[in-house]
Short mmCIF file of C-alpha atoms and ligand atoms in Angstrom, two decimals:
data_model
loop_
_atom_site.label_atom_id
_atom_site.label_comp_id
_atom_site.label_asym_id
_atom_site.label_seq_id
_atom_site.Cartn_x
_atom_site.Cartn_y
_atom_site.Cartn_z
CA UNK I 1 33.70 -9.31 29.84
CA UNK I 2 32.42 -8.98 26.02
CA UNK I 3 34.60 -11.35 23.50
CA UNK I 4 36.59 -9.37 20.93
CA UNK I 5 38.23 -11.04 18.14
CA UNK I 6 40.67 -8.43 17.26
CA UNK I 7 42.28 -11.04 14.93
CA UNK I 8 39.93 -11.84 13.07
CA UNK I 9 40.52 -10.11 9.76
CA UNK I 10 44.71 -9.82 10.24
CA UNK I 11 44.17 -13.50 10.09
CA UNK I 12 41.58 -14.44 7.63
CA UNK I 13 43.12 -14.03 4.47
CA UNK I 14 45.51 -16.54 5.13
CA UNK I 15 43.62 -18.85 6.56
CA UNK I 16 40.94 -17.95 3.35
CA UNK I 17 44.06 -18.48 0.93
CA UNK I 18 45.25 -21.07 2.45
CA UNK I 19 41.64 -22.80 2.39
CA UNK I 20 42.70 -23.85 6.17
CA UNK I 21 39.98 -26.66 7.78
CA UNK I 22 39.72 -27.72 11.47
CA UNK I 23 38.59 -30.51 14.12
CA UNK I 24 37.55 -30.44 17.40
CA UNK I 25 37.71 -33.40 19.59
CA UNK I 26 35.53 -33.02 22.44
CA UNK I 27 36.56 -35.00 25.68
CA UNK I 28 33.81 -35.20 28.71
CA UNK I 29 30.95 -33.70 29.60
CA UNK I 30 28.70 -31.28 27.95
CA UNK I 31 30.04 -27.95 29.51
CA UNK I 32 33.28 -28.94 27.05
CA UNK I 33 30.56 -29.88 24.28
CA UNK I 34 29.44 -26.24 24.61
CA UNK I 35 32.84 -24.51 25.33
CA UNK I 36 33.73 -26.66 21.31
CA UNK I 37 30.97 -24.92 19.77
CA UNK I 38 32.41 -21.83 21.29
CA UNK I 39 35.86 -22.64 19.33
CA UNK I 40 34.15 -23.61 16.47
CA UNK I 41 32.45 -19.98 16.39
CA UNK I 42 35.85 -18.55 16.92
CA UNK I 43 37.46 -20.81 14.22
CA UNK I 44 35.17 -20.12 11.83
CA UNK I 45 35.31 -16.02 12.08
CA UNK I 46 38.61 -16.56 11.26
CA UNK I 47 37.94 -18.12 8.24
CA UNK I 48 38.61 -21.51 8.92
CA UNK I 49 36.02 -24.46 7.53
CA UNK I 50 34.44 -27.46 9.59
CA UNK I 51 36.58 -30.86 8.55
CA UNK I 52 35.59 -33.37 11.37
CA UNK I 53 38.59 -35.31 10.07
CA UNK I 54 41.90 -35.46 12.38
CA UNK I 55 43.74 -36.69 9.12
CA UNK I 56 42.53 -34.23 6.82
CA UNK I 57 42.21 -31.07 9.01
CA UNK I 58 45.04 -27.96 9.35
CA UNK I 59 44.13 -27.68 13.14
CA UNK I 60 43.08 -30.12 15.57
CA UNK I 61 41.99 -28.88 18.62
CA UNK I 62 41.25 -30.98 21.92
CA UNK I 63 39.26 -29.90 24.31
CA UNK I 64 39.78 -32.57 27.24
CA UNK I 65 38.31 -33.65 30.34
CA UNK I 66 40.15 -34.98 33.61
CA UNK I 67 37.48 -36.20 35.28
CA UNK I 68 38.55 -40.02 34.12
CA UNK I 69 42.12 -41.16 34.29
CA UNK I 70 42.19 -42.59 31.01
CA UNK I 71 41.45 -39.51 29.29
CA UNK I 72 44.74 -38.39 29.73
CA UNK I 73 45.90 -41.50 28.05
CA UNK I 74 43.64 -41.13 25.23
CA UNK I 75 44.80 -37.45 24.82
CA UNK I 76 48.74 -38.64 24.32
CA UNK I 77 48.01 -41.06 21.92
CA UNK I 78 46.34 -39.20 19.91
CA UNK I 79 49.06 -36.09 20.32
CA UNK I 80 51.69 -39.02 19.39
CA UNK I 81 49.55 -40.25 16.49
CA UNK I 82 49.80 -36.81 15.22
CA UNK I 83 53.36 -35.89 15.44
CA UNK I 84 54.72 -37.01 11.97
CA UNK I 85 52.03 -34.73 10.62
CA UNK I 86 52.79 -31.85 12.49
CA UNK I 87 56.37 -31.97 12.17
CA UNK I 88 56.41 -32.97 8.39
CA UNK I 89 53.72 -30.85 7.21
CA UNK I 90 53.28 -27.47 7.14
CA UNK I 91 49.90 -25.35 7.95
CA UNK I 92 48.86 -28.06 10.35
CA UNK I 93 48.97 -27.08 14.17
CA UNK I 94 47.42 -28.83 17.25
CA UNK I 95 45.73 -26.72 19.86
CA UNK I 96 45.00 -28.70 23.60
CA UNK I 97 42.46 -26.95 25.81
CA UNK I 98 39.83 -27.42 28.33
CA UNK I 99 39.89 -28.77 32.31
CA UNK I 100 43.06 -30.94 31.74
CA UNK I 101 45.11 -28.39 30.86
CA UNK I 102 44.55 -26.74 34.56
CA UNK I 103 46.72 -29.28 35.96
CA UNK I 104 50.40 -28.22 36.06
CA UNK I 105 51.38 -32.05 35.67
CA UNK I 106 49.85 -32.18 32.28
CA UNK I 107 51.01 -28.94 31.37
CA UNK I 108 55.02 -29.85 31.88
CA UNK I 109 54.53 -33.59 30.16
CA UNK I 110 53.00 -31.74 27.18
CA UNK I 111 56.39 -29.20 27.28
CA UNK I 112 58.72 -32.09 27.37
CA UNK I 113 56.62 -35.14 25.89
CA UNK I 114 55.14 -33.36 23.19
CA UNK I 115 56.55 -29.70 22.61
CA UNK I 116 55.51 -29.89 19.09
CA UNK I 117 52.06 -28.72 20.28
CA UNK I 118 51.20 -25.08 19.50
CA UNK I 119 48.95 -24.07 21.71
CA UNK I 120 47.63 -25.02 25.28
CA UNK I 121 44.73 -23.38 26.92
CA UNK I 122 43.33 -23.70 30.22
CA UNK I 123 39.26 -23.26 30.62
CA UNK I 124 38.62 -19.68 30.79
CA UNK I 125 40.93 -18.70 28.23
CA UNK I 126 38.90 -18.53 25.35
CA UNK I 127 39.14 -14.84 24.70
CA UNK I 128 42.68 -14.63 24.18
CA UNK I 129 42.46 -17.79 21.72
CA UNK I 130 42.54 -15.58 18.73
CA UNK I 131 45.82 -13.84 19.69
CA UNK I 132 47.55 -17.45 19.97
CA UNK I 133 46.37 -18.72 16.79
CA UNK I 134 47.25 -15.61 14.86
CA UNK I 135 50.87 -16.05 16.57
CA UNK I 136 51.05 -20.04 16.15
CA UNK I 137 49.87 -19.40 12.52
CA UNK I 138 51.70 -16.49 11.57
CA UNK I 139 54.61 -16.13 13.94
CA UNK I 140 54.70 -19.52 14.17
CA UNK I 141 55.11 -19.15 18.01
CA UNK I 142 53.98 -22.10 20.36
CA UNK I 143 52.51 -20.83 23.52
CA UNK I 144 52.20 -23.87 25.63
CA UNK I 145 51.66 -21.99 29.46
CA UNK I 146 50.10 -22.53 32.60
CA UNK I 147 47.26 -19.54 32.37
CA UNK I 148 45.17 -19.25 35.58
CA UNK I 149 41.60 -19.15 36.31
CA UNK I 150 40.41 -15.52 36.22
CA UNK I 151 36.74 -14.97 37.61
CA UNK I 152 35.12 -12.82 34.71
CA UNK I 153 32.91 -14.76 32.49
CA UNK I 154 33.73 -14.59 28.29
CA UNK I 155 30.33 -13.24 27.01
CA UNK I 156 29.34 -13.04 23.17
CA UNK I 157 31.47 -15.51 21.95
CA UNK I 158 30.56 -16.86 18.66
CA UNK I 159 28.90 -19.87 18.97
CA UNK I 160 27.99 -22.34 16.44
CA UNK I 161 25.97 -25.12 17.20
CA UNK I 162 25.98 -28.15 15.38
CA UNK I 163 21.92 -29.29 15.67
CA UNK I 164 19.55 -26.72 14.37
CA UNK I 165 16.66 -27.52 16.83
CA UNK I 166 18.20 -27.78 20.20
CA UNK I 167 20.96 -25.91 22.19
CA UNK I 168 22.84 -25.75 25.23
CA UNK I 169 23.53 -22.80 27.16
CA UNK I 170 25.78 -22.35 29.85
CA UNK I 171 23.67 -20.51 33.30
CA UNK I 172 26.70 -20.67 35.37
CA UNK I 173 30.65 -22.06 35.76
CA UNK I 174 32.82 -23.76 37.91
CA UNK I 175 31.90 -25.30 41.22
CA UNK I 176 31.76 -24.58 44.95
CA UNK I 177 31.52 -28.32 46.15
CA UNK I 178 34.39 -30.19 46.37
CA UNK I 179 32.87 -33.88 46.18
CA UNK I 180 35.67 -35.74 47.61
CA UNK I 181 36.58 -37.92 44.72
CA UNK I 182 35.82 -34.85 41.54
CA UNK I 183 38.52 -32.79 40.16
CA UNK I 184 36.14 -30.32 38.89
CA UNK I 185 36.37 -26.84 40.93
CA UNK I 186 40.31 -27.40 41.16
CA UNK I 187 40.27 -26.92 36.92
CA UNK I 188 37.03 -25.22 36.85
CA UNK I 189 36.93 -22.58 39.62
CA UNK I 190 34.30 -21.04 41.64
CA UNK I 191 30.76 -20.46 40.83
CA UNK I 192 30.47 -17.81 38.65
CA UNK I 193 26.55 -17.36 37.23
CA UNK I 194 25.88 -15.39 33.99
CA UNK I 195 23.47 -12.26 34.01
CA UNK I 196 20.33 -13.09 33.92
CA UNK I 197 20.33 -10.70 31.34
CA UNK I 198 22.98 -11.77 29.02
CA UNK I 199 21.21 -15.89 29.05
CA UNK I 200 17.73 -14.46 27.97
CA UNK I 201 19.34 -12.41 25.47
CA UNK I 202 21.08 -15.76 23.63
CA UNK I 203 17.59 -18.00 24.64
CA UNK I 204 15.47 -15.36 22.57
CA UNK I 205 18.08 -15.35 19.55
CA UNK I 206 18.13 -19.32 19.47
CA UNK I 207 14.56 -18.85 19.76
CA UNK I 208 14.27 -16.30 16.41
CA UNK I 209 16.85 -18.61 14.25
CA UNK I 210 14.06 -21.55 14.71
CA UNK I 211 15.77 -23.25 18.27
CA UNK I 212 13.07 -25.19 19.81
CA UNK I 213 14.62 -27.26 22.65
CA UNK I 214 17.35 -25.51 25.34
CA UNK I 215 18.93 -27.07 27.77
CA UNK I 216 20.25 -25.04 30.62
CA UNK I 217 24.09 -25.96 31.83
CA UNK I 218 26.05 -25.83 34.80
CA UNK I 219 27.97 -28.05 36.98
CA UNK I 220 25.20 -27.24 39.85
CA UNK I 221 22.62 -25.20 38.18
CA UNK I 222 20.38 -25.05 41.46
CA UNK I 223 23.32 -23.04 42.87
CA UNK I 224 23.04 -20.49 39.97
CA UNK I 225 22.21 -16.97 41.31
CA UNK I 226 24.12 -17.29 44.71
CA UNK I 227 27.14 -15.30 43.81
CA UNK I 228 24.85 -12.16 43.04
CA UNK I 229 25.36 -9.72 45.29
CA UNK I 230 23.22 -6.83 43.51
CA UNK I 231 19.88 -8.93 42.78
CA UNK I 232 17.57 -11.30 44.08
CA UNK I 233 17.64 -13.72 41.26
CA UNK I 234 17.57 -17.57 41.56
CA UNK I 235 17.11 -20.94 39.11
CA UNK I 236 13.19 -20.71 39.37
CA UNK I 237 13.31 -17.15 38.74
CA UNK I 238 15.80 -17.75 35.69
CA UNK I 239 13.69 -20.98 34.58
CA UNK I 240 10.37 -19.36 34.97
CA UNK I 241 11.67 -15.88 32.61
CA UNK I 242 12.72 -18.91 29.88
CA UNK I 243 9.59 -19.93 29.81
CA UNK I 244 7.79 -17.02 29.04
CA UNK I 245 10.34 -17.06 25.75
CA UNK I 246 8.10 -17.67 22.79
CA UNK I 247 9.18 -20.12 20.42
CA UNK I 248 11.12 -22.53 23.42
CA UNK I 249 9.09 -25.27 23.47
CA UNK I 250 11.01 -28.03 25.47
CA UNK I 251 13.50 -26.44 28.53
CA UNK I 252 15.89 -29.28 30.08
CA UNK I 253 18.55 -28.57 32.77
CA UNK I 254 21.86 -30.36 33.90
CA UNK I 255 23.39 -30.89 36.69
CA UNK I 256 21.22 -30.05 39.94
CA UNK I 257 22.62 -31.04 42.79
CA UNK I 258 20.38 -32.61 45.24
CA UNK I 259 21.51 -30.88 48.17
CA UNK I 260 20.32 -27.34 46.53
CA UNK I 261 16.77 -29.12 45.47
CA UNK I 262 14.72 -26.54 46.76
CA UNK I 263 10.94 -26.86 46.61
CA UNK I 264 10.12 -23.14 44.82
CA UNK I 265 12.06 -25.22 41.93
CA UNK I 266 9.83 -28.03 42.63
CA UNK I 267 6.62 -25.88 42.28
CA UNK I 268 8.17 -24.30 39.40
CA UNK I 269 8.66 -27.74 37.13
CA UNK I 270 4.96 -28.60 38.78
CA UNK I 271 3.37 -25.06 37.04
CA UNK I 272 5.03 -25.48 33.85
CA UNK I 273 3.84 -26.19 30.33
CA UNK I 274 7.72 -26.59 28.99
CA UNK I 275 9.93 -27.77 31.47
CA UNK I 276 10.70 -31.44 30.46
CA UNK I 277 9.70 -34.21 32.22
CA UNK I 278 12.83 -35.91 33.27
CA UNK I 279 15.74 -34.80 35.67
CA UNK I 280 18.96 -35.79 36.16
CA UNK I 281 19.93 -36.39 39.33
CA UNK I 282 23.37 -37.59 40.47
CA UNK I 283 22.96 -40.23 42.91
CA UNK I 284 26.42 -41.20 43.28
CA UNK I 285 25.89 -43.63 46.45
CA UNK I 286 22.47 -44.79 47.79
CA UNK I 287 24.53 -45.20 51.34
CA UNK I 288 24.41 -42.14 53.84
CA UNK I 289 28.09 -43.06 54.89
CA UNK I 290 29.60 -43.01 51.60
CA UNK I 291 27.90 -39.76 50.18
CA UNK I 292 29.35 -38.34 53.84
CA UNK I 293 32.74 -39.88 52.49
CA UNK I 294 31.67 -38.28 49.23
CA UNK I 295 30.84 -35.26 50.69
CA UNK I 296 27.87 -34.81 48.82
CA UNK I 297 25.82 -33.08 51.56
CA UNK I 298 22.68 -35.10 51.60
CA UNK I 299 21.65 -38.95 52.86
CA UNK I 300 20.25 -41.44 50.95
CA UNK I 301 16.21 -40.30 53.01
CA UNK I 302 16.89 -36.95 51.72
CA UNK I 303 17.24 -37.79 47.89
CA UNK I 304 14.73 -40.16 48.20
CA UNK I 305 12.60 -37.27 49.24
CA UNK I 306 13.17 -35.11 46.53
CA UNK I 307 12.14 -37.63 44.10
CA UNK I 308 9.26 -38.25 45.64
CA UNK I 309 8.06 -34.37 45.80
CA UNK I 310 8.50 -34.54 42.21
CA UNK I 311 7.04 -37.10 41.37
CA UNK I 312 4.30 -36.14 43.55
CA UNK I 313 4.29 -33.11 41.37
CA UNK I 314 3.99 -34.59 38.66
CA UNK I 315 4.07 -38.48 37.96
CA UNK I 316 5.25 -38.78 34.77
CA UNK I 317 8.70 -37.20 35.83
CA UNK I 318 11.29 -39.93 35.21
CA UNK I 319 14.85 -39.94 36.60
CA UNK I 320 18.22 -40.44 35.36
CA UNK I 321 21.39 -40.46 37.53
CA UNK I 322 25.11 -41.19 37.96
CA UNK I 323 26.50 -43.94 40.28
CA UNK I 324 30.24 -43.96 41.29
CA UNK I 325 30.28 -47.60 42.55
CA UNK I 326 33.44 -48.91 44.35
CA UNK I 327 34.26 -45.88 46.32
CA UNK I 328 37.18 -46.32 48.55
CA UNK I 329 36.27 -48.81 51.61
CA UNK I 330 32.72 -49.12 50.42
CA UNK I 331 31.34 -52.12 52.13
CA UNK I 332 28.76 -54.63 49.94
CA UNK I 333 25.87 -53.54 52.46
CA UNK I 334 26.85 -49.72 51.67
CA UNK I 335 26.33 -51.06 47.98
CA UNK I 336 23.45 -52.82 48.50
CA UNK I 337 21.73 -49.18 49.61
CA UNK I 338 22.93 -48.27 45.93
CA UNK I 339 20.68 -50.51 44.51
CA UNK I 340 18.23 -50.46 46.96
CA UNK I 341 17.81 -46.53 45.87
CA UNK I 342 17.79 -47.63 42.27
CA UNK I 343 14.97 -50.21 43.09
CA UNK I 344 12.89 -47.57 44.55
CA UNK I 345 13.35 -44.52 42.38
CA UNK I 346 13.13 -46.41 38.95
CA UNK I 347 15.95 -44.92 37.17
CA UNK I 348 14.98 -44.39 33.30
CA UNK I 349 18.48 -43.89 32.66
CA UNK I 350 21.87 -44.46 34.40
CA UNK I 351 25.73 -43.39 34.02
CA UNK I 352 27.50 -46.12 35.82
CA UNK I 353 30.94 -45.89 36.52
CA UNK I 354 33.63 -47.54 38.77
CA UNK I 355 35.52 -45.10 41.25
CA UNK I 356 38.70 -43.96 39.52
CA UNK I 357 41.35 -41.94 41.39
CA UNK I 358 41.93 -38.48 40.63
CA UNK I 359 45.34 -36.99 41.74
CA UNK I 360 44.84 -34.05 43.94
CA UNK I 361 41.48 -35.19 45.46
CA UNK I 362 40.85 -35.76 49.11
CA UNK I 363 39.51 -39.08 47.79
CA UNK I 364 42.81 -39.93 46.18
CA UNK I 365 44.46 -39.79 49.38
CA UNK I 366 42.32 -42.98 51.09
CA UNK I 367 43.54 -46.72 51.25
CA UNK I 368 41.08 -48.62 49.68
CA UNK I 369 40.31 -52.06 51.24
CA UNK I 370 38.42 -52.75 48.16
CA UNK I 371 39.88 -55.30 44.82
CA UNK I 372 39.20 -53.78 41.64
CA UNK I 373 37.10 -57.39 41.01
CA UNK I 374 34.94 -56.21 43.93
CA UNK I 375 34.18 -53.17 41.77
CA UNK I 376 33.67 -54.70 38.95
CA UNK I 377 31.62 -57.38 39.88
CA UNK I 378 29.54 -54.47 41.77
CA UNK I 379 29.11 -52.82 38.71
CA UNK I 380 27.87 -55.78 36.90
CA UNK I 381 25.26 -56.36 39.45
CA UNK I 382 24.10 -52.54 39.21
CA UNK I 383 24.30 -53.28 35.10
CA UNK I 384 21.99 -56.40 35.45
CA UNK I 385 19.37 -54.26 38.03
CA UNK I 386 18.98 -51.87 35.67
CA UNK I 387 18.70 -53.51 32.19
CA UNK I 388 16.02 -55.88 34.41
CA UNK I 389 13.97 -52.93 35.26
CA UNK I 390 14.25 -51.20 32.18
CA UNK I 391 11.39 -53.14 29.49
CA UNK I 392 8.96 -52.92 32.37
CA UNK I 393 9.58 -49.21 32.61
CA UNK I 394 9.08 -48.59 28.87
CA UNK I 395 6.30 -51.02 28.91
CA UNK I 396 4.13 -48.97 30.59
CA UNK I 397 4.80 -46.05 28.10
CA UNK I 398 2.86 -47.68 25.30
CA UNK I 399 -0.26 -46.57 24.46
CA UNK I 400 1.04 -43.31 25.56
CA UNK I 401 0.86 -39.98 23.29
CA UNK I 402 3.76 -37.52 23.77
CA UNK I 403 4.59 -34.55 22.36
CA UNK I 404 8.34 -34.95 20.70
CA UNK I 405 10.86 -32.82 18.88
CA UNK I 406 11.49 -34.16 15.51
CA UNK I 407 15.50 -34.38 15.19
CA UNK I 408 16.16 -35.86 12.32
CA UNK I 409 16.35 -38.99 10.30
CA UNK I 410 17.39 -42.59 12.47
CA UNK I 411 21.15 -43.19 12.01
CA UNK I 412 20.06 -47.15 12.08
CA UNK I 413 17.30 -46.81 9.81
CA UNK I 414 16.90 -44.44 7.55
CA UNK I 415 12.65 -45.14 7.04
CA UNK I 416 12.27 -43.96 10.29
CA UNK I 417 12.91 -40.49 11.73
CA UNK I 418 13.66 -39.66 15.40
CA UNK I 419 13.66 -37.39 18.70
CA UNK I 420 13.00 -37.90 22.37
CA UNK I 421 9.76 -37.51 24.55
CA UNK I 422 9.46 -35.06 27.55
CA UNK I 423 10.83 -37.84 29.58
CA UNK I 424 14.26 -38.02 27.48
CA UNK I 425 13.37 -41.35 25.69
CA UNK I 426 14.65 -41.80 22.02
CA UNK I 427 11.97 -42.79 19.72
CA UNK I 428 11.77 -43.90 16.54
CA UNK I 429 8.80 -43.15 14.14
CA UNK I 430 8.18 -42.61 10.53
CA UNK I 431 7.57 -38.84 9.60
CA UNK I 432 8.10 -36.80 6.57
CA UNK I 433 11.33 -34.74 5.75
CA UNK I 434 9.29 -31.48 6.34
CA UNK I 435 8.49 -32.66 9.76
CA UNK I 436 12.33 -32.07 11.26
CA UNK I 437 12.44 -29.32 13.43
CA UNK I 438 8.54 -29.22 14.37
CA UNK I 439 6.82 -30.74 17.34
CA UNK I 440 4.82 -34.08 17.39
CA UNK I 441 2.15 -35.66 18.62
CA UNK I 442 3.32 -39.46 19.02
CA UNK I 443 1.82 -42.21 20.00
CA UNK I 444 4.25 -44.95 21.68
CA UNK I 445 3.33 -48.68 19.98
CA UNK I 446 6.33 -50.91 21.18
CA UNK I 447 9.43 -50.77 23.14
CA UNK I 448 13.36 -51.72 22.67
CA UNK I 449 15.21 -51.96 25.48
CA UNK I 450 17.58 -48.82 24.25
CA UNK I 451 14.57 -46.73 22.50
CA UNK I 452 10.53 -46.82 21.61
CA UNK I 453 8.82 -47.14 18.32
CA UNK I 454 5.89 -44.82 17.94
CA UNK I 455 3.38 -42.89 14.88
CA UNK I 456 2.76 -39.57 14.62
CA UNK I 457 -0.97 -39.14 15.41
S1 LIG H 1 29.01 -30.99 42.46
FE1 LIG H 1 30.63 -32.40 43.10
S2 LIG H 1 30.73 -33.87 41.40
FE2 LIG H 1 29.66 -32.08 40.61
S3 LIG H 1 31.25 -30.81 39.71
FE3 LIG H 1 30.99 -30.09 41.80
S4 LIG H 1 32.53 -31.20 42.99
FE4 LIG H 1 32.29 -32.29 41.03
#
């Protein structure tokens, strides 16, 4: 389905006259990063201009996440902190959208908690966004509904990205998994991929307005391709046409899911000049019974085995993951396999969290033996592992040249200038203005636990 903002220009001049400004706040993870710079293209063909200031800005628009319970707390604060404004002032409107919205719970606590909202979207709603802002803002109609997945993917929405040198875009939505304890493909659907097609065509325009660095999204990209019925097109195929894209220079990808790990993928990171050296790979338990609790569809051998095809394939591939720890009933020697896994792959980077019930989850529905001190105290343990590990691991990366994207100047220190290695490492380094947005050889020289100091060479 192509995006048409047929209210655009009925809307503009007001919003022009009006000098109208916006804010998003982005909740979660970075399909919602993406799906704000989406509303920021839409809010911006309308006329409206880039505030990042809740207190200063016409429209606020949140685009939450449900994944963690305390989202939704952060969400009605904010809505509360707001209300005086909206009420007392007019022009200002607040918009709620993204994978919270889904849930029909949140929906009827924003209609009787809060019913001075305007407008409330779910996720795949973007393309009638347009008509509910022209009728919020003109008609001053609210239009706070429950609007249901549909299948057919928004393409050509305006997009505005906030970096100049790297971009995210979006290979495939929604989810066919159903991990026990994630909320995701009840408020994000089924898999849906994009046209091979229609990706390329955005890669090579990034590419021609100077984009250097892409990072391919999905909730499981190694499942993209599966829903096509009328071609034989998979994630190797789609990462190895990238590639061929002059003017990428650095590809990334998130989230694979190990149980779709294939090795033509493997062979295809192996053979190629761009692909970056790190992968993400969620974890989530290092104990066979759990991730069967989890139903993640793998054990703890076969993870371990993917890592070590890839880093057969290449041994400078480091690892990040996410670790749920605290699951319902886990046991401390199901735990101890967690860290046992994080001992042996050598995670560069982890996202930690403590198992937090999500209403409407199989998960959600277990009696959990375990204290919330148990968890905790687990999670310190996996804390201390990991920050123990971590100097040794960037030890061994001095002396070492890499080739890095030059992002911009250090928000700490302003002499220095930064960007990350293959291997998703921030580094610091001095460099010259003209140097942002080119490609660097740098040398590593020392390491911080949290980032390495290097010189261009
Ligand atoms: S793979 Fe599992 S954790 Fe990831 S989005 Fe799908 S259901 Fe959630």
């Amino acid at each position: 389905m192509r995006f048409v903002n047929s209210y655009s220009d009925k809307i503009k001049k007001y919003v022009i006259e009006n000098n109208l400004t916006y804010t998003i706040d982005t909740m979660g993870c970075q399909m919602n990063e993406n799906d704000s710079n989406k509303y920021s293209g839409i809010l911006e063909s309308m006329g409206f201009k880039r505030e990042n200031n809740e207190k200063k800005s016409n429209l606020i628009l949140f685009n939450t996440c449900c994944v963690r319970e305390n989202a939704e707390n952060t969400l009605f604060g904010r809505l509360g902190y707001l209300k005086n404004r909206r009420l007392k002032e007019e022009n200002v409107f607040l918009v709620v959208v993204g994978c919270m919205t889904q849930q029909k719970h949140i929906l009827e606590k924003i209609k009787i908690s809060y019913p001075f909202v305007d407008i409330v979207l779910g996720t795949s709603a973007m393309s009638i966004f347009p008509q509910k802002l022209y009728d919020a803002i003109l008609n001053h109609k609210k239009s706070i509904e429950y609007i249901d997945i549909g299948n057919e993917i928004e393409e050509e929405v305006p997009i505005i990205y906030e970096d100049k040198y790297k971009a995210s875009v979006s290979i495939i939505y929604g989810c066919n998994n159903f991990c026990s304890y994630c909320i995701v493909p009840y408020v994000r659907g089924r898999e849906r991929s994009r046209r091979p097609e229609d990706i390329l065509k955005d890669i090579k325009t990034l590419a021609k307005n100077g984009y250097k660095e892409i990072m391919l999204l999905g909730q499981n990209v190694n499942s993209y391709g599966n829903d096509f019925k009328d071609i034989d097109y998979n994630f190797s195929d789609l990462l190895q046409d990238v590639e061929k894209i002059e003017g990428i220079e650095i590809i990334r990808f998130m989230s694979p899911h190990p149980k779709d790990f294939k090795d033509d993928v493997i062979e295809v990171i192996k053979n190629s000049k761009k692909i970056a050296r790190q992968i993400h790979l969620p974890l989530q338990s290092g104990s066979t019974n759990i991730l069967k609790q989890m139903n993640r569809k793998y054990s703890k051998e076969q993870y371990l085995e993917i890592v070590e095809k890839l880093k057969k394939a290449d041994p400078s591939i480091s690892f990040s993951t996410d670790i749920i720890v605290g699951f319902p009933n886990e046991t401390e020697e199901e735990f101890l396999e967690t860290l046992d896994v994080v001992k042996k792959v050598q995670f560069d980077q982890i996202y930690m969290f403590i198992y937090s019930k999500r209403k409407g989850t199989r998960a959600a529905t277990i009696e959990d033996k375990v204290t919330a001190e148990e968890k905790v105290e687990r999670l310190e343990r996996l804390k201390k592992l990991y920050e123990k590990m971590l100097p040794d691991l960037n030890k061994k990366l001095i002396g070492n040249k890499y080739k890095v994207l030059v992002e911009g100047k250090s928000k700490n220190n302003e002499n220095f200038f930064t960007g990350r290695t293959s291997q998703n490492k921030v580094v610091i380094f001095k460099a010259e203005k003209e140097d942002i947005g080119k490609i660097k050889d740098v040398k590593i020289t020392s390491e911080h636990l949290w980032y390495l100091k290097g010189e261009i060479v």
